[in-house]
Amino acid sequence: MASSDSPHLKGAWRIAAGIFLFLGFHYGSALWRLATRTGGMDSKFSQVAVDDYRGFLISQNLLVLVAYLIIGVVAWLVLVPMLSRLAAKWATSSRWKLIGMTVVACAILHGYFMFRLVDSRPYFTSDAAFGTWYYAVLELPPESWKPVIHLVLFKIPVWITVVGVTVWWWRQSGRLGRILMSTAALAVTATLGVRVIGVSSGGGAVGSGTGEAMNVIVIGSDSLRGDKLGYAGYRPARTDGDAGDGVSPHIDQWAQGAAVFELCRTPIGSTLESGISAMTSTYPHTHGIRQMFPTREEVEEMQQRTTPLAEVLANEGYQTAAVGDWCAGFFELTPLGFEKVSVSSFDSFQIYMSQVVFMAHFVVPMYFDNELGYRLFPQIQSFAQFVTPEVVTRRVEKMIEEQASREEPFFWNVFYSCNHLPYRAAEPYNRLFSDPDYKGPNATGVDFDIDAFIGGTDLEDKWAALPEEEARQIRALYDGCTRQFDDCFQRILDALEKHGLRDRTIIVLTADHGDDLYEEGVTLGHGLSFQGGDASYHVPLAIDVPGQGAPRFTESVRTLDLAPTIADLLEVPVHESWEGESLKPWLDDPDQATPLPFYGETQFPFIQFRVDGVKRPQLPPMDGLTMIDADFNHQFVIRPEFRKPLVDSKQRCLRTRDWKLVCTPTAGGERHYQLFHTKSDPASTKDLVDARPDVLAPMRSALERWMDEGEETLIGEMFPEGEPAGR
C-alpha cells in the first residue's frame, strides 16, 4: 500500500478519529436506548432479562462491535479519497477541523443510506414513522417512474463511488497493494460468477413437468379470516382509488379457477396447535399440544404420536420445505417432517433479546441485511424484523427459480404473518382502506401495550371500551394486511408461471385461524372464546388443481381434512393415524358433499372472556403461567402446576350445519352448556339450552364423547332423521 508520507494520506488518522467519534456516538446511543427500554418494561420477563441473562445481553452488545468495526473500515476507505485534499491541507494545521468535517461526512453518508433503507426496506424503520416526510417524498413520483428514480438515486451513485474509490486507492497503492487488490477483485468476481452460473443453470422454463407427479404449495397468512376475502363476498368500507379493487383482487381472480370451500374451520384458534393439526390431520387432544408454549417432552411425544403430511410425501420422493416469517416459527419449534425449514423464531427468549440488542444498534439492519451480514451474524435470519413478508416472498421466488431445473416434485408450506395483530402492514397498505382524516392512536397499527398483554387479565374490559371510530380503523388496518398478502400471493403465482411450474402445481390457500374484529358479541383476539359468530375459527380454503373444475361448496369442512385431501389428490395412501376426511370425492363429484361436524377448543387463555351465569376457573396472566426453560433452547413453557388446570379451563364447541353447542367449565368443576341456532342467530345471542332438549341431548352426548373419549360423532349419527329446524 502507499506510504503514510503520501500527502493525500497525512490526515488519514484524523479521518479515522472522526469516524470513531461518529460510530461511538451511535453505539452509546444504542446502549442508552437499551437501558431505558429495559427500565420501562413492566413485566416479570423484563426482570428475568436483567437478572438471569445479563451476561448474554452484554455478550450480544460486544458482538455488535464487529459490525461497527467493519463499517468503520469501509467508511475509512471511502472517506479518505473523498477528503484527501482537505486531509493534505489540514493534517497538521487544522486537525480538529478535519475530524469535525469527517463527522459531518459520516452523518451525510449515514443519512443517505437511511433514506435508501426507507425506499428498499421500510419495514426496518419505526412503524410510527410511516407517513413522515421521507415516505411522502418517495411516494410523490408516479409508480411508473419509481424504478428509474431508484436506479438514479440509489444504484448509480453507489457504483460510481465504488469505482471512484477503487481507482483512487489503486493509484495510491504500491506493487504489493495492487496485487492484494487484484486478488480480492478476482475472488469477488469468481464468487459472483459461480452464483450467476448456478442461477442460470437452474433458470430453465421447463421444470418439474419432466416428471409425472404434481407439485403442491400451501400458501397461508396468520389470522386470515375466511369471510374477509373478495371472493367470499366481502367489500371494505372504503372503495375509492386503489381501495376500489378490494382487499384481495389477485386471490379473487385466482379463485375463479379453484375449488372454494366457503366454510372451513380450525379445531383450535392458535397458530402452533392449529398448524400441527392441519399438517398431521389430528385434533389437539390427539397430538397433545394444547397451548402455544409446549415443553420439550410434549413436543417429543407429539412427534411420536403423529405422522405429518410432509413426512409421508418425503417418503414418496417429494422435496419438502416450510418457509415463513415469525408466525411460521412453529415449524422450527415443532418439526413436522419438512426437510428444509426457513423461518424466523420468536418464542426463544434468547432470540428475542438478541433481536432487541441488534435492532437497537440500527447499523445492523441498515448495512447487514445481506449475504455478508447473514454469514457474519447468522442469528439475524431468525429475527422477526429481518424476516418480513417481503423477505419471505423473495425466498420463495428464488426457490421456485431453483426448482425449475429439478425433476423431483415438491411440497411446500409458505406461511406469512401479514394479518396477525397488531395489523402493522407495510406502507402504503397500512393506510389504503383507512379514513385519511383519522389521527388516533391506531394510525399504523393497533395501539398495543405488551406489558398489559403479558401481565394483565383485564383486556376484555379495555378492548370492549374502544369507541366505534377506533374499531372501524382497526378493521381498515386488517383490510390493508389482507391486501399486502394478496400481492405476495400473486408474486408466487407469477414466479410459478415464469418458470413453467404453474400447470403442474396444486395451489392451496388457507390460514391457521381468523380474528374477531368487533362484530356483535366479540372484541379482538382469536381462539379465546366461542361467544359470537366464531369468526376466529373460520379460515379460507381454496384448492386449485390444474385441469380440474372450480366448484364452490357451502358444506362445512375442517383444516383436519387438508392433509388427507392433498395425499388423495397425489394418489398417495392416506395415513391411518389421520382423523380428517379426504375432500377429493367432493372434487370428483360435488353431489357427494355432506357437512362435516366441527369440534373445537379454545387456546391459551390470554383472556378468559366472561360467560353469563358462569364463574370461570381463575388463572394468572401470561407472565405467571409461563417460565423460560434454559434446557429447551430458552423457550417459553407452561409452568408444570398450570398444565392440567389450563386444559381443564378450556371451552369446547360442537357445530353442525345449523346448531352450535358450547361447553364452559366452571370454577366448581361443572360443565355449563349453551345452545344456539346459528342459521337464525349467527352471533349466538339467544341461548336455547332449555327450549330445545331434542337438540341438546344428542349434541351434548356427542360433544362429551369427543371431550372425554376423543371419538368424533358425525352429524348423521347425531340426527338420524335429519337436523331439527329452528323455531
mmCIF file of C-alpha atoms in Angstrom, residues 330-610:
data_model
loop_
_atom_site.group_PDB
_atom_site.id
_atom_site.type_symbol
_atom_site.label_atom_id
_atom_site.label_comp_id
_atom_site.label_asym_id
_atom_site.label_seq_id
_atom_site.Cartn_x
_atom_site.Cartn_y
_atom_site.Cartn_z
ATOM 1 C CA PHE A 330 -43.652 -23.219 14.949
ATOM 2 C CA PHE A 331 -42.208 -25.214 12.047
ATOM 3 C CA GLU A 332 -38.856 -24.949 13.812
ATOM 4 C CA LEU A 333 -40.172 -25.410 17.354
ATOM 5 C CA THR A 334 -42.216 -28.494 16.482
ATOM 6 C CA PRO A 335 -40.635 -30.287 13.484
ATOM 7 C CA LEU A 336 -43.348 -31.513 11.150
ATOM 8 C CA GLY A 337 -41.377 -33.606 8.697
ATOM 9 C CA PHE A 338 -40.103 -30.805 6.450
ATOM 10 C CA GLU A 339 -36.573 -31.318 5.125
ATOM 11 C CA LYS A 340 -35.908 -27.592 4.797
ATOM 12 C CA VAL A 341 -37.219 -25.019 7.285
ATOM 13 C CA SER A 342 -36.598 -21.328 6.582
ATOM 14 C CA VAL A 343 -38.483 -19.293 9.178
ATOM 15 C CA SER A 344 -37.832 -16.789 11.933
ATOM 16 C CA SER A 345 -38.007 -17.602 15.629
ATOM 17 C CA PHE A 346 -39.777 -15.637 18.336
ATOM 18 C CA ASP A 347 -40.510 -17.996 21.202
ATOM 19 C CA SER A 348 -36.871 -18.351 22.257
ATOM 20 C CA PHE A 349 -36.128 -15.769 24.923
ATOM 21 C CA GLN A 350 -32.502 -15.542 23.788
ATOM 22 C CA ILE A 351 -33.528 -14.894 20.197
ATOM 23 C CA TYR A 352 -35.933 -12.226 21.419
ATOM 24 C CA MET A 353 -33.240 -10.500 23.497
ATOM 25 C CA SER A 354 -30.681 -10.783 20.704
ATOM 26 C CA GLN A 355 -33.144 -9.115 18.331
ATOM 27 C CA VAL A 356 -33.728 -6.291 20.811
ATOM 28 C CA VAL A 357 -29.971 -5.670 21.002
ATOM 29 C CA PHE A 358 -29.320 -5.825 17.247
ATOM 30 C CA MET A 359 -32.298 -3.610 16.406
ATOM 31 C CA ALA A 360 -31.199 -1.045 18.995
ATOM 32 C CA HIS A 361 -27.870 -0.913 17.147
ATOM 33 C CA PHE A 362 -29.565 0.196 13.953
ATOM 34 C CA VAL A 363 -26.389 -0.044 11.888
ATOM 35 C CA VAL A 364 -27.034 -3.791 11.728
ATOM 36 C CA PRO A 365 -30.318 -3.741 9.766
ATOM 37 C CA MET A 366 -29.080 -0.765 7.747
ATOM 38 C CA TYR A 367 -25.848 -2.330 6.492
ATOM 39 C CA PHE A 368 -26.002 -6.078 7.181
ATOM 40 C CA ASP A 369 -29.349 -7.243 5.795
ATOM 41 C CA ASN A 370 -27.497 -9.098 3.027
ATOM 42 C CA GLU A 371 -25.499 -12.263 2.370
ATOM 43 C CA LEU A 372 -22.415 -10.893 4.126
ATOM 44 C CA GLY A 373 -24.462 -9.968 7.175
ATOM 45 C CA TYR A 374 -26.084 -13.395 7.308
ATOM 46 C CA ARG A 375 -22.673 -15.054 7.267
ATOM 47 C CA LEU A 376 -21.253 -12.804 9.968
ATOM 48 C CA PHE A 377 -24.352 -12.788 12.167
ATOM 49 C CA PRO A 378 -26.421 -15.887 11.238
ATOM 50 C CA GLN A 379 -28.846 -15.270 14.102
ATOM 51 C CA ILE A 380 -30.323 -12.234 12.343
ATOM 52 C CA GLN A 381 -32.033 -14.580 9.883
ATOM 53 C CA SER A 382 -34.213 -15.662 12.827
ATOM 54 C CA PHE A 383 -35.236 -12.139 13.798
ATOM 55 C CA ALA A 384 -38.866 -11.229 13.193
ATOM 56 C CA GLN A 385 -37.961 -7.761 11.891
ATOM 57 C CA PHE A 386 -35.479 -9.198 9.388
ATOM 58 C CA VAL A 387 -37.764 -11.926 8.035
ATOM 59 C CA THR A 388 -40.716 -9.913 6.761
ATOM 60 C CA PRO A 389 -43.426 -10.835 4.212
ATOM 61 C CA GLU A 390 -41.272 -9.200 1.538
ATOM 62 C CA VAL A 391 -38.285 -11.347 2.515
ATOM 63 C CA VAL A 392 -40.433 -14.497 2.567
ATOM 64 C CA THR A 393 -41.733 -13.765 -0.936
ATOM 65 C CA ARG A 394 -38.219 -13.205 -2.272
ATOM 66 C CA ARG A 395 -37.097 -16.501 -0.761
ATOM 67 C CA VAL A 396 -39.990 -18.378 -2.356
ATOM 68 C CA GLU A 397 -39.349 -16.741 -5.730
ATOM 69 C CA LYS A 398 -35.724 -17.869 -5.523
ATOM 70 C CA MET A 399 -36.765 -21.399 -4.519
ATOM 71 C CA ILE A 400 -39.115 -21.606 -7.491
ATOM 72 C CA GLU A 401 -36.341 -20.461 -9.818
ATOM 73 C CA GLU A 402 -34.009 -23.131 -8.454
ATOM 74 C CA GLN A 403 -36.732 -25.789 -8.556
ATOM 75 C CA ALA A 404 -37.333 -25.271 -12.254
ATOM 76 C CA SER A 405 -34.354 -27.459 -13.237
ATOM 77 C CA ARG A 406 -35.143 -30.316 -10.867
ATOM 78 C CA GLU A 407 -37.139 -33.408 -11.683
ATOM 79 C CA GLU A 408 -38.291 -34.232 -8.165
ATOM 80 C CA PRO A 409 -41.724 -32.871 -7.197
ATOM 81 C CA PHE A 410 -42.061 -30.555 -4.217
ATOM 82 C CA PHE A 411 -44.401 -29.926 -1.316
ATOM 83 C CA TRP A 412 -44.004 -26.503 0.312
ATOM 84 C CA ASN A 413 -45.860 -24.712 3.075
ATOM 85 C CA VAL A 414 -45.457 -20.922 2.792
ATOM 86 C CA PHE A 415 -46.799 -19.085 5.820
ATOM 87 C CA TYR A 416 -46.981 -15.307 6.294
ATOM 88 C CA SER A 417 -47.600 -13.063 9.310
ATOM 89 C CA CYS A 418 -49.438 -10.437 7.229
ATOM 90 C CA ASN A 419 -52.793 -10.481 9.064
ATOM 91 C CA HIS A 420 -51.554 -11.007 12.614
ATOM 92 C CA LEU A 421 -52.163 -8.486 15.379
ATOM 93 C CA PRO A 422 -51.255 -5.632 15.674
ATOM 94 C CA TYR A 423 -52.005 -5.342 11.918
ATOM 95 C CA ARG A 424 -48.897 -3.324 11.028
ATOM 96 C CA ALA A 425 -48.789 -3.727 7.262
ATOM 97 C CA ALA A 426 -46.096 -2.017 5.220
ATOM 98 C CA GLU A 427 -46.619 1.311 3.525
ATOM 99 C CA PRO A 428 -48.925 2.020 1.635
ATOM 100 C CA TYR A 429 -51.121 -0.921 2.685
ATOM 101 C CA ASN A 430 -51.488 0.395 6.235
ATOM 102 C CA ARG A 431 -53.472 3.424 5.041
ATOM 103 C CA LEU A 432 -55.091 2.043 1.905
ATOM 104 C CA PHE A 433 -58.501 1.384 3.479
ATOM 105 C CA SER A 434 -58.477 3.736 6.473
ATOM 106 C CA ASP A 435 -60.061 7.149 6.832
ATOM 107 C CA PRO A 436 -57.437 9.678 5.613
ATOM 108 C CA ASP A 437 -58.592 12.086 8.327
ATOM 109 C CA TYR A 438 -58.034 9.602 11.148
ATOM 110 C CA LYS A 439 -55.484 10.916 13.696
ATOM 111 C CA GLY A 440 -55.942 8.495 16.605
ATOM 112 C CA PRO A 441 -53.591 6.038 18.342
ATOM 113 C CA ASN A 442 -54.238 3.206 15.855
ATOM 114 C CA ALA A 443 -52.965 5.060 12.795
ATOM 115 C CA THR A 444 -50.451 2.463 11.519
ATOM 116 C CA GLY A 445 -51.276 -0.495 13.763
ATOM 117 C CA VAL A 446 -53.320 -1.464 16.786
ATOM 118 C CA ASP A 447 -52.174 0.504 19.834
ATOM 119 C CA PHE A 448 -50.881 -2.439 21.795
ATOM 120 C CA ASP A 449 -49.428 -2.409 25.314
ATOM 121 C CA ILE A 450 -47.267 -5.525 25.511
ATOM 122 C CA ASP A 451 -46.850 -5.230 29.275
ATOM 123 C CA ALA A 452 -50.626 -5.146 29.801
ATOM 124 C CA PHE A 453 -50.946 -8.129 27.491
ATOM 125 C CA ILE A 454 -48.324 -10.176 29.346
ATOM 126 C CA GLY A 455 -49.098 -9.138 32.893
ATOM 127 C CA GLY A 456 -52.799 -8.243 32.909
ATOM 128 C CA THR A 457 -56.131 -10.045 32.969
ATOM 129 C CA ASP A 458 -58.493 -7.138 32.207
ATOM 130 C CA LEU A 459 -58.001 -6.784 28.446
ATOM 131 C CA GLU A 460 -61.618 -7.764 27.799
ATOM 132 C CA ASP A 461 -62.811 -4.579 29.512
ATOM 133 C CA LYS A 462 -60.227 -2.412 27.738
ATOM 134 C CA TRP A 463 -60.992 -3.823 24.304
ATOM 135 C CA ALA A 464 -64.756 -3.640 24.858
ATOM 136 C CA ALA A 465 -64.489 0.060 25.776
ATOM 137 C CA LEU A 466 -62.974 1.021 22.426
ATOM 138 C CA PRO A 467 -65.120 3.574 20.524
ATOM 139 C CA GLU A 468 -66.656 2.620 17.189
ATOM 140 C CA GLU A 469 -64.315 5.027 15.385
ATOM 141 C CA GLU A 470 -61.334 3.022 16.626
ATOM 142 C CA ALA A 471 -62.997 -0.280 15.739
ATOM 143 C CA ARG A 472 -63.502 0.963 12.168
ATOM 144 C CA GLN A 473 -59.858 1.963 11.969
ATOM 145 C CA ILE A 474 -58.737 -1.446 13.230
ATOM 146 C CA ARG A 475 -60.875 -3.189 10.614
ATOM 147 C CA ALA A 476 -59.356 -0.920 7.953
ATOM 148 C CA LEU A 477 -55.845 -1.848 9.115
ATOM 149 C CA TYR A 478 -56.773 -5.521 8.868
ATOM 150 C CA ASP A 479 -58.002 -5.000 5.304
ATOM 151 C CA GLY A 480 -54.655 -3.432 4.412
ATOM 152 C CA CYS A 481 -52.899 -6.500 5.767
ATOM 153 C CA THR A 482 -55.012 -8.706 3.520
ATOM 154 C CA ARG A 483 -54.134 -6.586 0.501
ATOM 155 C CA GLN A 484 -50.428 -6.959 1.295
ATOM 156 C CA PHE A 485 -50.824 -10.746 1.480
ATOM 157 C CA ASP A 486 -52.752 -10.671 -1.798
ATOM 158 C CA ASP A 487 -49.774 -9.084 -3.547
ATOM 159 C CA CYS A 488 -47.401 -11.664 -2.028
ATOM 160 C CA PHE A 489 -49.717 -14.438 -3.206
ATOM 161 C CA GLN A 490 -49.724 -13.089 -6.758
ATOM 162 C CA ARG A 491 -45.928 -12.848 -6.887
ATOM 163 C CA ILE A 492 -45.712 -16.556 -6.077
ATOM 164 C CA LEU A 493 -48.200 -17.331 -8.853
ATOM 165 C CA ASP A 494 -46.177 -15.183 -11.261
ATOM 166 C CA ALA A 495 -42.964 -16.998 -10.334
ATOM 167 C CA LEU A 496 -44.585 -20.393 -10.902
ATOM 168 C CA GLU A 497 -45.836 -19.214 -14.290
ATOM 169 C CA LYS A 498 -42.488 -17.705 -15.269
ATOM 170 C CA HIS A 499 -40.605 -20.913 -14.590
ATOM 171 C CA GLY A 500 -43.081 -23.305 -16.161
ATOM 172 C CA LEU A 501 -44.402 -24.833 -12.944
ATOM 173 C CA ARG A 502 -47.913 -23.391 -12.719
ATOM 174 C CA ASP A 503 -49.618 -26.147 -14.734
ATOM 175 C CA ARG A 504 -48.031 -28.873 -12.617
ATOM 176 C CA THR A 505 -48.628 -27.355 -9.183
ATOM 177 C CA ILE A 506 -51.615 -27.736 -6.881
ATOM 178 C CA ILE A 507 -52.039 -24.410 -5.066
ATOM 179 C CA VAL A 508 -53.831 -24.263 -1.724
ATOM 180 C CA LEU A 509 -54.950 -21.076 0.022
ATOM 181 C CA THR A 510 -55.689 -21.347 3.742
ATOM 182 C CA ALA A 511 -54.847 -19.976 7.212
ATOM 183 C CA ASP A 512 -54.328 -21.105 10.777
ATOM 184 C CA HIS A 513 -57.269 -19.173 12.274
ATOM 185 C CA GLY A 514 -59.183 -15.921 11.883
ATOM 186 C CA ASP A 515 -59.630 -12.910 14.152
ATOM 187 C CA ASP A 516 -62.539 -11.246 15.900
ATOM 188 C CA LEU A 517 -62.934 -7.678 14.652
ATOM 189 C CA TYR A 518 -65.562 -6.085 16.879
ATOM 190 C CA GLU A 519 -68.525 -7.961 15.448
ATOM 191 C CA GLU A 520 -71.592 -8.485 17.620
ATOM 192 C CA GLY A 521 -70.696 -10.173 20.893
ATOM 193 C CA VAL A 522 -66.883 -10.071 20.424
ATOM 194 C CA THR A 523 -63.944 -7.665 20.556
ATOM 195 C CA LEU A 524 -60.396 -8.560 19.414
ATOM 196 C CA GLY A 525 -58.233 -11.658 19.550
ATOM 197 C CA HIS A 526 -58.580 -15.187 18.273
ATOM 198 C CA GLY A 527 -59.413 -18.591 19.636
ATOM 199 C CA LEU A 528 -60.204 -17.304 23.111
ATOM 200 C CA SER A 529 -63.941 -17.862 23.178
ATOM 201 C CA PHE A 530 -66.877 -19.430 21.370
ATOM 202 C CA GLN A 531 -69.087 -16.429 22.053
ATOM 203 C CA GLY A 532 -70.250 -14.549 18.973
ATOM 204 C CA GLY A 533 -70.045 -15.939 15.460
ATOM 205 C CA ASP A 534 -66.779 -17.924 15.777
ATOM 206 C CA ALA A 535 -65.065 -15.796 13.132
ATOM 207 C CA SER A 536 -61.698 -16.545 14.675
ATOM 208 C CA TYR A 537 -62.142 -20.247 13.840
ATOM 209 C CA HIS A 538 -63.250 -19.611 10.245
ATOM 210 C CA VAL A 539 -60.396 -19.825 7.724
ATOM 211 C CA PRO A 540 -60.282 -19.745 3.914
ATOM 212 C CA LEU A 541 -59.775 -22.945 1.989
ATOM 213 C CA ALA A 542 -59.450 -22.962 -1.791
ATOM 214 C CA ILE A 543 -57.654 -25.602 -3.845
ATOM 215 C CA ASP A 544 -56.555 -25.086 -7.439
ATOM 216 C CA VAL A 545 -55.917 -28.433 -9.134
ATOM 217 C CA PRO A 546 -54.687 -27.922 -12.718
ATOM 218 C CA GLY A 547 -57.093 -29.382 -15.214
ATOM 219 C CA GLN A 548 -59.990 -29.779 -12.780
ATOM 220 C CA GLY A 549 -63.162 -27.771 -12.331
ATOM 221 C CA ALA A 550 -63.903 -24.970 -9.887
ATOM 222 C CA PRO A 551 -66.875 -25.968 -7.707
ATOM 223 C CA ARG A 552 -67.969 -23.959 -4.656
ATOM 224 C CA PHE A 553 -69.043 -25.767 -1.507
ATOM 225 C CA THR A 554 -71.160 -24.323 1.298
ATOM 226 C CA GLU A 555 -70.941 -27.515 3.372
ATOM 227 C CA SER A 556 -68.673 -27.264 6.430
ATOM 228 C CA VAL A 557 -65.160 -28.763 6.377
ATOM 229 C CA ARG A 558 -62.156 -28.619 8.738
ATOM 230 C CA THR A 559 -58.433 -27.918 8.412
ATOM 231 C CA LEU A 560 -58.045 -31.534 9.562
ATOM 232 C CA ASP A 561 -59.246 -32.518 6.100
ATOM 233 C CA LEU A 562 -56.403 -30.790 4.240
ATOM 234 C CA ALA A 563 -53.666 -33.425 4.638
ATOM 235 C CA PRO A 564 -55.775 -36.419 3.522
ATOM 236 C CA THR A 565 -57.145 -34.357 0.620
ATOM 237 C CA ILE A 566 -53.656 -33.476 -0.639
ATOM 238 C CA ALA A 567 -52.478 -37.063 -0.243
ATOM 239 C CA ASP A 568 -55.523 -38.323 -2.115
ATOM 240 C CA LEU A 569 -55.001 -35.814 -4.933
ATOM 241 C CA LEU A 570 -51.407 -37.011 -5.287
ATOM 242 C CA GLU A 571 -52.540 -40.658 -5.217
ATOM 243 C CA VAL A 572 -50.556 -41.239 -2.034
ATOM 244 C CA PRO A 573 -52.133 -43.502 0.624
ATOM 245 C CA VAL A 574 -53.917 -41.606 3.397
ATOM 246 C CA HIS A 575 -52.166 -42.401 6.672
ATOM 247 C CA GLU A 576 -54.155 -44.479 9.133
ATOM 248 C CA SER A 577 -53.478 -42.055 12.013
ATOM 249 C CA TRP A 578 -55.149 -39.109 10.288
ATOM 250 C CA GLU A 579 -58.513 -38.050 11.710
ATOM 251 C CA GLY A 580 -59.676 -35.824 8.844
ATOM 252 C CA GLU A 581 -61.624 -36.764 5.732
ATOM 253 C CA SER A 582 -60.361 -36.517 2.164
ATOM 254 C CA LEU A 583 -62.337 -33.967 0.154
ATOM 255 C CA LYS A 584 -61.217 -35.392 -3.185
ATOM 256 C CA PRO A 585 -64.519 -37.271 -3.598
ATOM 257 C CA TRP A 586 -66.250 -33.890 -3.381
ATOM 258 C CA LEU A 587 -63.980 -32.506 -6.101
ATOM 259 C CA ASP A 588 -64.682 -35.521 -8.314
ATOM 260 C CA ASP A 589 -68.431 -35.344 -7.694
ATOM 261 C CA PRO A 590 -69.784 -32.243 -5.873
ATOM 262 C CA ASP A 591 -73.042 -34.062 -5.193
ATOM 263 C CA GLN A 592 -71.188 -36.171 -2.609
ATOM 264 C CA ALA A 593 -70.599 -33.143 -0.376
ATOM 265 C CA THR A 594 -72.060 -33.634 3.099
ATOM 266 C CA PRO A 595 -71.491 -31.215 6.008
ATOM 267 C CA LEU A 596 -68.816 -32.393 8.437
ATOM 268 C CA PRO A 597 -69.169 -31.663 12.153
ATOM 269 C CA PHE A 598 -66.906 -29.084 13.770
ATOM 270 C CA TYR A 599 -65.366 -29.920 17.137
ATOM 271 C CA GLY A 600 -63.162 -27.253 18.676
ATOM 272 C CA GLU A 601 -61.470 -25.994 21.819
ATOM 273 C CA THR A 602 -60.149 -22.612 22.942
ATOM 274 C CA GLN A 603 -56.446 -21.825 23.062
ATOM 275 C CA PHE A 604 -54.009 -20.482 25.660
ATOM 276 C CA PRO A 605 -56.145 -18.225 27.926
ATOM 277 C CA PHE A 606 -54.643 -14.760 27.451
ATOM 278 C CA ILE A 607 -58.137 -13.615 28.413
ATOM 279 C CA GLN A 608 -60.940 -15.652 29.945
ATOM 280 C CA PHE A 609 -63.955 -13.928 28.467
ATOM 281 C CA ARG A 610 -66.992 -13.692 30.668
#
